[in-house]
Tab-separated table of C-alpha atoms in Angstrom:
chain	number	residue	atom	x	y	z
Q	40	MET	CA	121.313	92.874	-139.003
Q	41	PRO	CA	125.226	94.109	-139.026
Q	42	CYS	CA	125.631	98.242	-139.884
Q	43	ARG	CA	125.557	99.403	-143.292
Q	44	LEU	CA	128.163	102.374	-143.774
Q	45	GLN	CA	128.409	104.879	-146.601
Q	46	VAL	CA	132.070	105.059	-148.215
Q	47	LEU	CA	133.732	107.110	-150.389
Q	48	ILE	CA	136.772	105.512	-152.251
Q	49	ALA	CA	138.697	107.893	-153.818
Q	50	GLY	CA	140.861	106.176	-157.157
Q	51	GLY	CA	139.845	103.542	-159.215
Q	52	GLY	CA	142.982	102.200	-159.337
Q	53	ILE	CA	143.528	98.484	-157.877
Q	54	GLY	CA	143.883	99.094	-154.341
Q	55	GLY	CA	140.924	101.215	-154.898
Q	56	LEU	CA	138.708	99.161	-156.424
Q	57	ALA	CA	140.053	95.966	-154.831
Q	58	CYS	CA	138.857	97.990	-151.264
Q	59	ALA	CA	135.310	98.998	-152.978
Q	60	ILE	CA	135.074	95.487	-153.536
Q	61	ALA	CA	136.406	94.324	-149.960
Q	62	LEU	CA	133.995	96.676	-148.546
Q	63	ARG	CA	130.744	95.991	-150.674
Q	64	ARG	CA	130.809	91.889	-149.694
Q	65	ALA	CA	131.199	93.823	-146.196
Q	66	GLY	CA	127.754	94.945	-146.317
Q	67	HIS	CA	128.763	98.462	-147.530
Q	68	SER	CA	127.011	101.391	-149.841
Q	69	VAL	CA	130.574	102.181	-151.802
Q	70	THR	CA	130.849	104.933	-154.398
Q	71	VAL	CA	134.756	105.504	-155.885
Q	72	LEU	CA	135.524	108.863	-157.076
Q	73	GLU	CA	138.098	108.574	-160.316
Q	74	LYS	CA	139.933	111.272	-161.667
Q	75	SER	CA	140.233	109.883	-165.025
Q	76	SER	CA	137.644	108.934	-167.190
Q	77	LEU	CA	138.708	105.073	-166.650
Q	78	SER	CA	138.546	104.392	-170.233
Q	79	HIS	CA	142.414	103.582	-170.673
Q	80	GLU	CA	144.200	101.383	-167.935
Q	81	ILE	CA	147.565	102.206	-168.807
Q	82	GLY	CA	150.135	100.062	-167.738
Q	83	GLN	CA	151.612	96.691	-168.164
Q	84	GLY	CA	152.559	93.410	-166.580
Q	85	ILE	CA	151.770	92.829	-162.966
Q	86	THR	CA	152.506	89.645	-160.481
Q	87	CYS	CA	150.089	87.904	-158.502
Q	88	ALA	CA	151.730	86.815	-155.639
Q	89	PRO	CA	150.005	84.539	-153.117
Q	90	ASN	CA	149.415	87.262	-150.749
Q	91	GLY	CA	147.623	88.785	-153.142
Q	92	SER	CA	145.786	86.152	-154.493
Q	93	LYS	CA	144.535	84.936	-151.268
Q	94	VAL	CA	142.967	88.394	-150.695
Q	95	LEU	CA	141.367	88.239	-154.645
Q	96	ASP	CA	139.688	84.934	-153.594
Q	97	ARG	CA	138.414	86.036	-150.384
Q	98	LEU	CA	136.477	88.334	-152.192
Q	99	GLY	CA	134.935	86.044	-154.411
Q	100	PHE	CA	137.376	86.631	-157.141
Q	101	ASP	CA	138.472	83.318	-159.039
Q	102	ILE	CA	141.676	84.531	-160.976
Q	103	SER	CA	142.260	81.540	-163.367
Q	104	LYS	CA	138.489	81.619	-164.857
Q	105	GLN	CA	138.384	85.326	-164.617
Q	106	LEU	CA	141.492	86.363	-165.994
Q	107	PRO	CA	143.593	85.447	-169.022
Q	108	LEU	CA	147.007	84.945	-166.853
Q	109	ALA	CA	150.109	82.989	-167.107
Q	110	ASP	CA	152.298	81.404	-164.651
Q	111	TYR	CA	155.355	82.348	-163.212
Q	112	MET	CA	156.975	79.282	-162.438
Q	113	GLY	CA	160.627	80.279	-161.901
Q	114	THR	CA	163.622	82.819	-162.526
Q	115	HIS	CA	166.293	82.305	-165.079
Q	116	VAL	CA	169.084	85.218	-165.117
Q	117	VAL	CA	171.326	85.380	-167.735
Q	118	LYS	CA	174.264	87.862	-169.089
Q	119	ALA	CA	172.374	89.967	-170.724
Q	120	ASP	CA	175.689	90.483	-173.555
Q	121	ASN	CA	176.400	86.336	-174.573
Q	122	LEU	CA	173.313	84.882	-172.637
Q	123	GLU	CA	175.378	83.048	-170.623
Q	124	ILE	CA	172.895	81.145	-167.680
Q	125	LEU	CA	174.038	82.445	-164.231
Q	126	SER	CA	171.336	81.143	-162.152
Q	127	TRP	CA	167.235	79.683	-161.639
Q	128	GLN	CA	165.337	79.903	-159.329
Q	129	ASP	CA	162.072	77.443	-158.969
Q	130	TYR	CA	158.515	78.861	-157.747
Q	131	SER	CA	156.899	75.768	-159.427
Q	132	ASN	CA	155.935	73.959	-156.146
Q	133	LEU	CA	154.299	77.288	-154.679
Q	134	ASN	CA	150.950	75.442	-155.110
Q	135	GLU	CA	151.635	72.915	-152.314
Q	136	ARG	CA	153.446	75.379	-150.233
Q	137	LEU	CA	150.756	78.158	-150.183
Q	138	GLY	CA	147.978	77.685	-151.946
Q	139	PHE	CA	148.520	79.538	-154.819
Q	140	ARG	CA	150.796	79.464	-157.211
Q	141	VAL	CA	152.652	82.977	-158.760
Q	142	LYS	CA	150.605	84.382	-162.137
Q	143	THR	CA	151.430	87.451	-163.950
Q	144	ALA	CA	148.544	89.361	-165.806
Q	145	TYR	CA	147.724	92.189	-167.717
Q	146	ARG	CA	147.325	94.857	-165.584
Q	147	PRO	CA	144.133	95.785	-167.927
Q	148	ASP	CA	142.773	92.908	-168.324
Q	149	LEU	CA	143.011	92.841	-163.874
Q	150	HIS	CA	141.357	96.397	-163.943
Q	151	ALA	CA	138.773	95.373	-166.316
Q	152	ALA	CA	138.089	92.637	-164.521
Q	153	LEU	CA	137.932	94.509	-161.130
Q	154	VAL	CA	135.245	96.741	-162.469
Q	155	GLU	CA	133.220	94.217	-163.918
Q	156	LEU	CA	133.133	92.075	-159.980
Q	157	ALA	CA	132.503	95.880	-158.585
Q	158	THR	CA	129.839	96.908	-160.200
Q	159	GLY	CA	128.087	93.768	-161.380
Q	160	ALA	CA	125.883	90.959	-159.266
Q	161	GLY	CA	127.454	89.313	-156.550
Q	162	GLU	CA	127.486	89.745	-152.986
Q	163	GLY	CA	126.313	93.272	-151.367
Q	164	GLU	CA	125.066	96.185	-152.996
Q	165	ALA	CA	126.939	97.272	-156.228
Q	166	VAL	CA	129.851	99.686	-156.059
Q	167	ILE	CA	128.864	102.942	-157.981
Q	168	ILE	CA	131.756	104.586	-160.084
Q	169	LYS	CA	131.958	108.576	-160.910
Q	170	THR	CA	134.230	109.181	-163.204
Q	171	LYS	CA	136.045	112.347	-163.801
Q	172	THR	CA	135.943	113.164	-159.770
Q	173	GLY	CA	138.867	114.599	-158.436
Q	174	VAL	CA	139.234	115.564	-154.620
Q	175	ALA	CA	140.668	118.640	-153.889
Q	176	GLU	CA	140.276	118.512	-150.116
Q	177	TRP	CA	140.237	116.130	-147.261
Q	178	ASN	CA	138.750	116.160	-143.839
Q	179	ALA	CA	139.480	113.344	-141.666
Q	180	GLU	CA	137.683	114.095	-138.924
Q	181	ALA	CA	134.430	115.207	-140.380
Q	182	GLY	CA	134.348	112.413	-143.049
Q	183	SER	CA	134.222	114.889	-146.149
Q	184	LEU	CA	135.430	115.809	-149.324
Q	185	VAL	CA	135.771	118.904	-151.357
Q	186	LEU	CA	135.424	118.047	-155.265
Q	187	GLU	CA	137.680	119.710	-157.873
Q	188	ASP	CA	134.380	121.672	-159.041
Q	189	GLY	CA	133.433	122.502	-155.027
Q	190	ALA	CA	130.732	120.063	-154.481
Q	191	VAL	CA	131.104	118.747	-150.322
Q	192	LEU	CA	130.745	114.985	-150.067
Q	193	THR	CA	130.264	113.138	-146.474
Q	194	ALA	CA	130.563	109.683	-145.432
Q	195	ASP	CA	131.134	107.552	-142.558
Q	196	LEU	CA	133.931	106.170	-143.981
Q	197	ILE	CA	136.686	107.459	-146.560
Q	198	ILE	CA	139.175	105.819	-148.448
Q	199	ALA	CA	142.458	108.019	-150.091
Q	200	ALA	CA	143.659	105.096	-152.699
Q	201	ASP	CA	144.924	108.293	-155.463
Q	202	GLY	CA	147.898	107.164	-156.529
Q	203	VAL	CA	151.143	108.980	-155.780
Q	204	LYS	CA	150.082	112.222	-156.529
Q	205	SER	CA	147.750	111.886	-153.422
Q	206	GLN	CA	147.056	114.949	-151.189
Q	207	ALA	CA	145.651	112.417	-148.750
Q	208	ALA	CA	148.237	111.572	-146.283
Q	209	LYS	CA	149.521	114.859	-144.924
Q	210	HIS	CA	146.040	114.887	-143.533
Q	211	ILE	CA	146.128	111.869	-141.514
Q	212	LEU	CA	149.096	112.745	-139.312
Q	213	GLU	CA	148.720	114.821	-136.350
Q	214	PRO	CA	150.014	118.289	-136.972
Q	215	HIS	CA	153.214	118.974	-135.532
Q	216	LEU	CA	154.431	116.232	-137.366
Q	217	THR	CA	155.508	116.731	-140.682
Q	218	CYS	CA	154.442	114.389	-143.528
Q	219	PRO	CA	157.421	112.304	-144.937
Q	220	SER	CA	158.126	113.736	-148.653
Q	221	ILE	CA	157.487	111.156	-151.740
Q	222	ASP	CA	160.555	111.329	-153.267
Q	223	SER	CA	162.233	110.084	-156.871
Q	224	SER	CA	164.798	107.186	-156.515
Q	225	SER	CA	167.757	106.203	-158.748
Q	226	THR	CA	165.128	103.134	-160.699
Q	227	ILE	CA	164.114	104.267	-163.796
Q	228	VAL	CA	161.782	101.574	-165.824
Q	229	TYR	CA	160.942	101.209	-169.710
Q	230	ARG	CA	158.251	99.403	-169.816
Q	231	PHE	CA	156.902	97.453	-173.572
Q	232	THR	CA	154.911	94.519	-174.902
Q	233	LEU	CA	155.638	92.153	-177.846
Q	234	PRO	CA	153.655	89.584	-178.957
Q	235	THR	CA	154.841	85.920	-177.857
Q	236	ALA	CA	153.928	84.589	-181.595
Q	237	LYS	CA	156.225	87.408	-183.255
Q	238	ILE	CA	158.893	86.127	-180.923
Q	239	LYS	CA	158.701	82.676	-181.818
Q	240	ASN	CA	158.839	82.992	-185.225
Q	241	ASP	CA	161.270	85.194	-185.747
Q	242	PRO	CA	164.654	82.826	-186.113
Q	243	GLU	CA	166.982	85.757	-184.818
Q	244	MET	CA	164.696	85.627	-181.103
Q	245	SER	CA	163.034	82.861	-180.830
Q	246	HIS	CA	165.569	80.897	-178.562
Q	247	LEU	CA	164.797	84.113	-176.225
Q	248	LEU	CA	162.447	81.641	-175.164
Q	249	ASP	CA	164.011	78.401	-174.875
Q	250	ALA	CA	163.782	78.594	-171.087
Q	251	GLY	CA	160.118	77.909	-171.180
Q	252	ASP	CA	156.631	78.653	-170.840
Q	253	GLY	CA	156.210	80.217	-167.244
Q	254	ILE	CA	159.239	81.270	-166.493
Q	255	CYS	CA	160.542	84.688	-166.246
Q	256	THR	CA	163.977	85.953	-167.676
Q	257	PHE	CA	166.151	88.368	-166.059
Q	258	ASN	CA	168.995	89.803	-168.961
Q	259	VAL	CA	171.392	91.754	-166.665
Q	260	SER	CA	174.238	93.329	-167.097
Q	261	THR	CA	177.259	92.464	-165.947
Q	262	PRO	CA	179.564	93.603	-163.939
Q	263	ARG	CA	178.169	96.424	-162.472
Q	264	MET	CA	174.412	94.595	-161.866
Q	265	ASP	CA	173.063	98.667	-162.862
Q	266	ARG	CA	169.887	97.378	-165.654
Q	267	TRP	CA	168.305	94.114	-166.159
Q	268	LEU	CA	165.821	93.033	-168.558
Q	269	VAL	CA	162.881	91.462	-167.059
Q	270	ARG	CA	160.595	89.239	-169.398
Q	271	TYR	CA	157.691	86.969	-168.619
Q	272	TYR	CA	154.288	85.757	-170.226
Q	273	CYS	CA	150.484	87.403	-170.120
Q	274	ARG	CA	147.152	86.685	-171.149
Q	275	ASN	CA	147.472	82.939	-171.462
Q	276	ASN	CA	151.047	83.249	-172.700
Q	277	GLU	CA	149.784	85.547	-175.592
Q	278	ILE	CA	151.867	88.196	-174.620
Q	279	CYS	CA	155.561	88.871	-173.924
Q	280	ASN	CA	155.295	91.759	-170.732
Q	281	PHE	CA	159.082	93.297	-171.113
Q	282	ALA	CA	160.765	96.001	-168.605
Q	283	LEU	CA	163.861	97.414	-168.642
Q	284	TYR	CA	165.530	98.747	-165.240
Q	285	ALA	CA	167.855	101.422	-165.357
Q	286	LEU	CA	169.946	103.024	-161.939
Q	287	GLU	CA	170.744	106.322	-162.896
Q	288	SER	CA	171.219	109.381	-160.690
Q	289	ARG	CA	168.530	111.760	-160.320
Q	290	SER	CA	168.604	114.913	-162.319
Q	291	GLU	CA	167.940	118.386	-160.880
Q	292	THR	CA	164.954	118.186	-163.696
Q	293	ASP	CA	163.720	114.745	-162.566
Q	294	LEU	CA	163.202	115.770	-158.605
Q	295	GLN	CA	161.322	118.759	-159.805
Q	296	GLU	CA	158.875	116.591	-161.840
Q	297	ASN	CA	158.942	114.571	-158.442
Q	298	GLY	CA	160.187	111.438	-160.721
Q	299	LEU	CA	156.757	109.739	-161.839
Q	300	ARG	CA	156.902	109.734	-166.290
Q	301	PHE	CA	158.674	111.164	-169.023
Q	302	LYS	CA	157.377	110.697	-172.685
Q	303	THR	CA	160.337	107.800	-174.075
Q	304	ASP	CA	160.540	106.317	-177.098
Q	305	ARG	CA	161.824	103.184	-179.026
Q	306	SER	CA	165.251	104.907	-179.977
Q	307	SER	CA	165.812	106.069	-176.519
Q	308	LEU	CA	165.294	101.961	-175.063
Q	309	VAL	CA	167.662	100.275	-177.590
Q	310	LYS	CA	170.295	103.037	-176.712
Q	311	ALA	CA	169.737	102.075	-172.801
Q	312	MET	CA	170.271	98.641	-174.114
Q	313	GLN	CA	173.499	99.370	-176.102
Q	314	GLY	CA	175.893	96.402	-174.354
Q	315	PHE	CA	172.562	93.712	-174.536
Q	316	HIS	CA	172.829	90.700	-177.147
Q	317	PRO	CA	171.629	91.847	-180.657
Q	318	SER	CA	168.479	89.327	-180.036
Q	319	LEU	CA	167.477	91.437	-177.014
Q	320	LEU	CA	168.030	94.633	-179.282
Q	321	LYS	CA	166.100	93.233	-182.448
Q	322	VAL	CA	163.173	92.779	-179.551
Q	323	ALA	CA	163.687	96.490	-178.370
Q	324	SER	CA	163.958	97.783	-181.926
Q	325	LEU	CA	160.386	95.891	-182.667
Q	326	ALA	CA	158.756	96.656	-178.833
Q	327	ASP	CA	155.382	98.130	-179.000
Q	328	ASP	CA	154.287	101.052	-177.337
Q	329	VAL	CA	156.823	102.128	-175.292
Q	330	LEU	CA	155.229	103.403	-172.095
Q	331	PRO	CA	156.268	106.718	-170.826
Q	332	LEU	CA	159.866	106.544	-169.088
Q	333	TRP	CA	158.740	105.678	-165.268
Q	334	ARG	CA	161.204	107.442	-162.673
Q	335	CYS	CA	160.270	105.384	-159.575
Q	336	THR	CA	159.377	107.108	-156.020
Q	337	THR	CA	159.204	106.436	-152.763
Q	338	ARG	CA	158.486	107.462	-149.364
Q	339	GLU	CA	159.591	106.939	-145.854
Q	340	PRO	CA	157.253	105.206	-143.874
Q	341	LEU	CA	154.239	107.338	-142.318
Q	342	GLU	CA	153.468	106.761	-138.698
Q	343	ARG	CA	149.961	105.909	-138.673
Q	344	LEU	CA	147.806	105.353	-142.043
Q	345	HIS	CA	144.275	106.887	-140.634
Q	346	ARG	CA	142.521	109.836	-138.624
Q	347	GLY	CA	139.235	109.929	-137.796
Q	348	ARG	CA	137.295	108.839	-140.109
Q	349	MET	CA	139.923	108.785	-143.264
Q	350	ALA	CA	142.269	105.839	-144.204
Q	351	VAL	CA	144.866	105.762	-146.920
Q	352	ILE	CA	145.986	102.639	-148.603
Q	353	GLY	CA	148.441	101.884	-151.952
Q	354	ASP	CA	150.538	104.209	-153.671
Q	355	ALA	CA	148.375	107.377	-151.985
Q	356	ALA	CA	150.194	106.088	-148.334
Q	357	HIS	CA	153.107	103.775	-149.288
Q	358	PRO	CA	154.467	104.103	-152.499
Q	359	LEU	CA	157.110	101.343	-152.815
Q	360	LEU	CA	159.871	100.763	-155.533
Q	361	PRO	CA	159.387	97.448	-157.432
Q	362	HIS	CA	162.434	96.068	-156.753
Q	363	GLN	CA	160.177	93.342	-155.372
Q	364	GLY	CA	157.198	93.444	-157.038
Q	365	LEU	CA	155.432	94.292	-153.788
Q	366	GLY	CA	153.525	97.520	-155.504
Q	367	ALA	CA	150.397	96.225	-156.380
Q	368	VAL	CA	149.878	93.191	-154.017
Q	369	SER	CA	150.427	95.497	-151.094
Q	370	ALA	CA	148.016	97.511	-151.702
Q	371	ILE	CA	145.434	94.379	-152.062
Q	372	GLU	CA	146.539	93.489	-148.633
Q	373	ASP	CA	145.185	96.991	-147.854
Q	374	ALA	CA	142.028	96.071	-149.035
Q	375	GLY	CA	141.600	92.770	-147.554
Q	376	ALA	CA	142.474	94.250	-143.825
Q	377	LEU	CA	139.702	96.693	-144.237
Q	378	GLY	CA	137.222	94.511	-145.514
Q	379	ALA	CA	138.477	92.068	-142.692
Q	380	LEU	CA	138.109	94.836	-139.968
Q	381	PHE	CA	135.042	96.134	-141.582
Q	382	SER	CA	133.071	93.291	-141.687
Q	383	ASN	CA	130.183	92.181	-139.366
Q	384	LEU	CA	130.179	95.688	-137.680
Q	385	PRO	CA	127.462	96.021	-134.844
Q	386	LEU	CA	124.422	97.723	-134.685
Q	387	HIS	CA	125.064	100.811	-133.016
Q	388	SER	CA	123.500	104.737	-132.639
Q	389	SER	CA	124.268	107.427	-135.344
Q	390	GLN	CA	126.510	108.718	-132.347
Q	391	ASP	CA	128.304	105.973	-132.198
Q	392	THR	CA	129.961	105.889	-136.193
Q	393	GLY	CA	132.814	108.165	-135.783
Q	394	ARG	CA	134.163	106.097	-133.126
Q	395	LEU	CA	133.545	102.783	-134.364
Q	396	VAL	CA	134.963	103.673	-137.734
Q	397	SER	CA	137.961	105.094	-135.879
Q	398	GLU	CA	138.317	102.003	-133.652
Q	399	ARG	CA	138.534	100.072	-136.618
Q	400	LEU	CA	141.154	101.972	-138.170
Q	401	GLU	CA	143.299	102.277	-135.471
Q	402	LEU	CA	143.702	98.263	-135.916
Q	403	PHE	CA	144.141	99.146	-139.199
Q	404	SER	CA	146.990	101.282	-138.823
Q	405	GLN	CA	148.529	98.855	-136.157
Q	406	LEU	CA	148.387	96.196	-138.784
Q	407	ARG	CA	149.483	97.540	-141.839
Q	408	VAL	CA	152.042	99.973	-140.844
Q	409	PRO	CA	154.910	97.851	-139.462
Q	410	ARG	CA	154.174	95.265	-142.788
Q	411	VAL	CA	154.299	98.338	-145.267
Q	412	ALA	CA	157.377	99.840	-143.879
Q	413	ALA	CA	159.244	96.446	-144.386
Q	414	TYR	CA	158.102	95.864	-147.624
Q	415	LYS	CA	159.284	99.919	-148.118
Q	416	PHE	CA	162.688	99.191	-147.057
Q	417	TYR	CA	162.994	95.796	-148.675
Q	418	SER	CA	162.070	97.140	-151.785
Q	419	ASP	CA	164.694	99.731	-151.586
Q	420	THR	CA	167.665	97.405	-152.774
Q	421	PRO	CA	167.953	96.858	-156.482
Q	422	PHE	CA	167.556	93.081	-157.680
Q	423	PHE	CA	171.173	91.284	-157.443
Q	424	ARG	CA	171.997	92.270	-153.708
Q	425	ASP	CA	170.978	91.492	-150.644
Q	426	ALA	CA	168.108	93.664	-148.892
Q	427	VAL	CA	167.863	91.493	-145.872
Q	428	GLN	CA	171.330	92.167	-144.750
Q	429	GLU	CA	171.130	95.693	-146.500
Q	430	GLN	CA	167.534	97.154	-144.541
Q	431	GLY	CA	167.940	94.657	-141.661
Q	432	GLN	CA	168.268	96.726	-138.816
Q	433	LYS	CA	165.900	99.954	-140.440
Q	434	VAL	CA	162.738	96.841	-140.913
Q	435	MET	CA	163.622	95.853	-136.819
Q	436	LYS	CA	162.851	99.564	-135.931
Q	437	TRP	CA	159.534	99.365	-137.907
Q	438	TYR	CA	158.327	95.683	-137.825
Q	439	LYS	CA	158.527	94.001	-134.479
Q	440	GLY	CA	157.468	90.526	-135.638
Q	441	GLU	CA	159.695	87.767	-134.867
Q	442	ASP	CA	158.961	85.811	-138.409
Q	443	LEU	CA	161.630	88.609	-140.597
Q	444	PRO	CA	163.573	86.709	-142.794
Q	445	ALA	CA	167.021	85.655	-142.318
Q	446	ARG	CA	168.628	85.172	-145.278
Q	447	ALA	CA	167.987	87.207	-148.619
Q	448	GLU	CA	166.358	83.889	-150.095
Q	449	ASP	CA	163.483	84.020	-147.475
Q	450	LEU	CA	162.175	87.243	-148.165
Q	451	ARG	CA	159.910	86.424	-151.245
Q	452	PRO	CA	158.977	83.246	-149.527
Q	453	TRP	CA	158.008	85.162	-146.233
Q	454	SER	CA	156.113	87.794	-148.179
Q	455	MET	CA	154.200	85.698	-150.066
Q	456	ALA	CA	153.375	83.423	-147.179
Q	457	TYR	CA	151.388	86.029	-145.605
Q	458	ASP	CA	147.863	86.112	-144.939
Q	459	VAL	CA	146.316	89.883	-144.294
Q	460	VAL	CA	142.793	88.639	-143.475
Q	461	GLU	CA	144.220	86.233	-141.016
Q	462	ASP	CA	146.128	88.834	-139.637
Q	463	ALA	CA	143.186	91.619	-139.039
Q	464	GLU	CA	140.557	88.553	-137.836
Q	465	ARG	CA	143.277	88.384	-135.198
Q	466	LYS	CA	143.775	91.658	-134.595
Q	467	MET	CA	139.971	92.105	-134.226
Q	468	ALA	CA	140.111	89.259	-131.538
Q	469	GLU	CA	142.772	91.046	-129.634
Q	470	ALA	CA	140.706	93.898	-129.567
Q	471	GLY	CA	137.454	92.126	-128.104
Q	472	PHE	CA	135.605	92.578	-131.406
Q	473	LEU	CA	135.251	88.993	-132.147
Q	474	GLU	CA	132.884	86.897	-130.208
């Protein structure tokens, strides 16, 4: 019988929950520590690209049955001022090429489904989720945490998945190394939704949906290409998800706030869209609750993602700018990698647990550091610019693989085709951990 580890995961977001499910299915006892009450997951739409869907499928998550999704069949780029069509990109054949189509989900729906899969009936021991439980201190070598209330918890394996404000990363680097800081960027995002029916039933707005179901529309300001409104469907096409991206210089206030969230409203949204077509301005004026303005963050790649008994994943390790849509999917990939690396662990004495965990986490760092470094640099380049050309030299310093995309149009197929579980199993075979 394979050994069972006691696992603590700090953070109950998409990455933390996916990791909890993966490690539960690998036969371990998992507890998730979530600082919030977990009663209201904020956020709007999320793209489920094939590289993430492959992981969710292996976790027993049938996204077509367990989530009200929408197809993402292609991208339609039009001018924001006069709605002139600039370009199309067709994703309709991805199911045949990659095994999965690109899907879009409403983030709260995905989060709720992951909670159900983690805590409900199924393979392995149900995950325990403790809410209003924040972590104050980390000890990677000892495998211990100090909670905000002073309690000390220990585990065989600790995963830090507690988001961009996490302090865990500085505890997994060598003492002589300085942990790269989280930095705010020039990308800000306004996020809001509208019921699809509200747009379709309004003669001044209905034409905005003429491209058809499954088509994501980019309304881009020209010629500077410094603002664009993204729209795609969620929840069985019942919701239109919108995100207005704007490239703006960082202020001193933004830097002091570390570039996270700032309160905003419809009037600020409409003002940011001046010069857009009147029908788009009407959409903005009718927006459902506008989420806090998001000044996006990033950090330089970490040289490792583990130390001792602890690993960092998702935004706690590698926050990404949203320009390639890789943020959530990279955290899901982290979860898939850990699930594979910690499956079918051999029986061992209690004295060997630390060595066994550290060996598997070493493979995790080897596997994920190059990949998320590539994601980071490609994601730094805004839409409508050539990320492959601009970031190629930086990526090659971290990623030694020969399969890097050669052209901008190859970038998304390259990321979507990746299978992290298959890659993790290859790593284990090379290390002699698979028979």
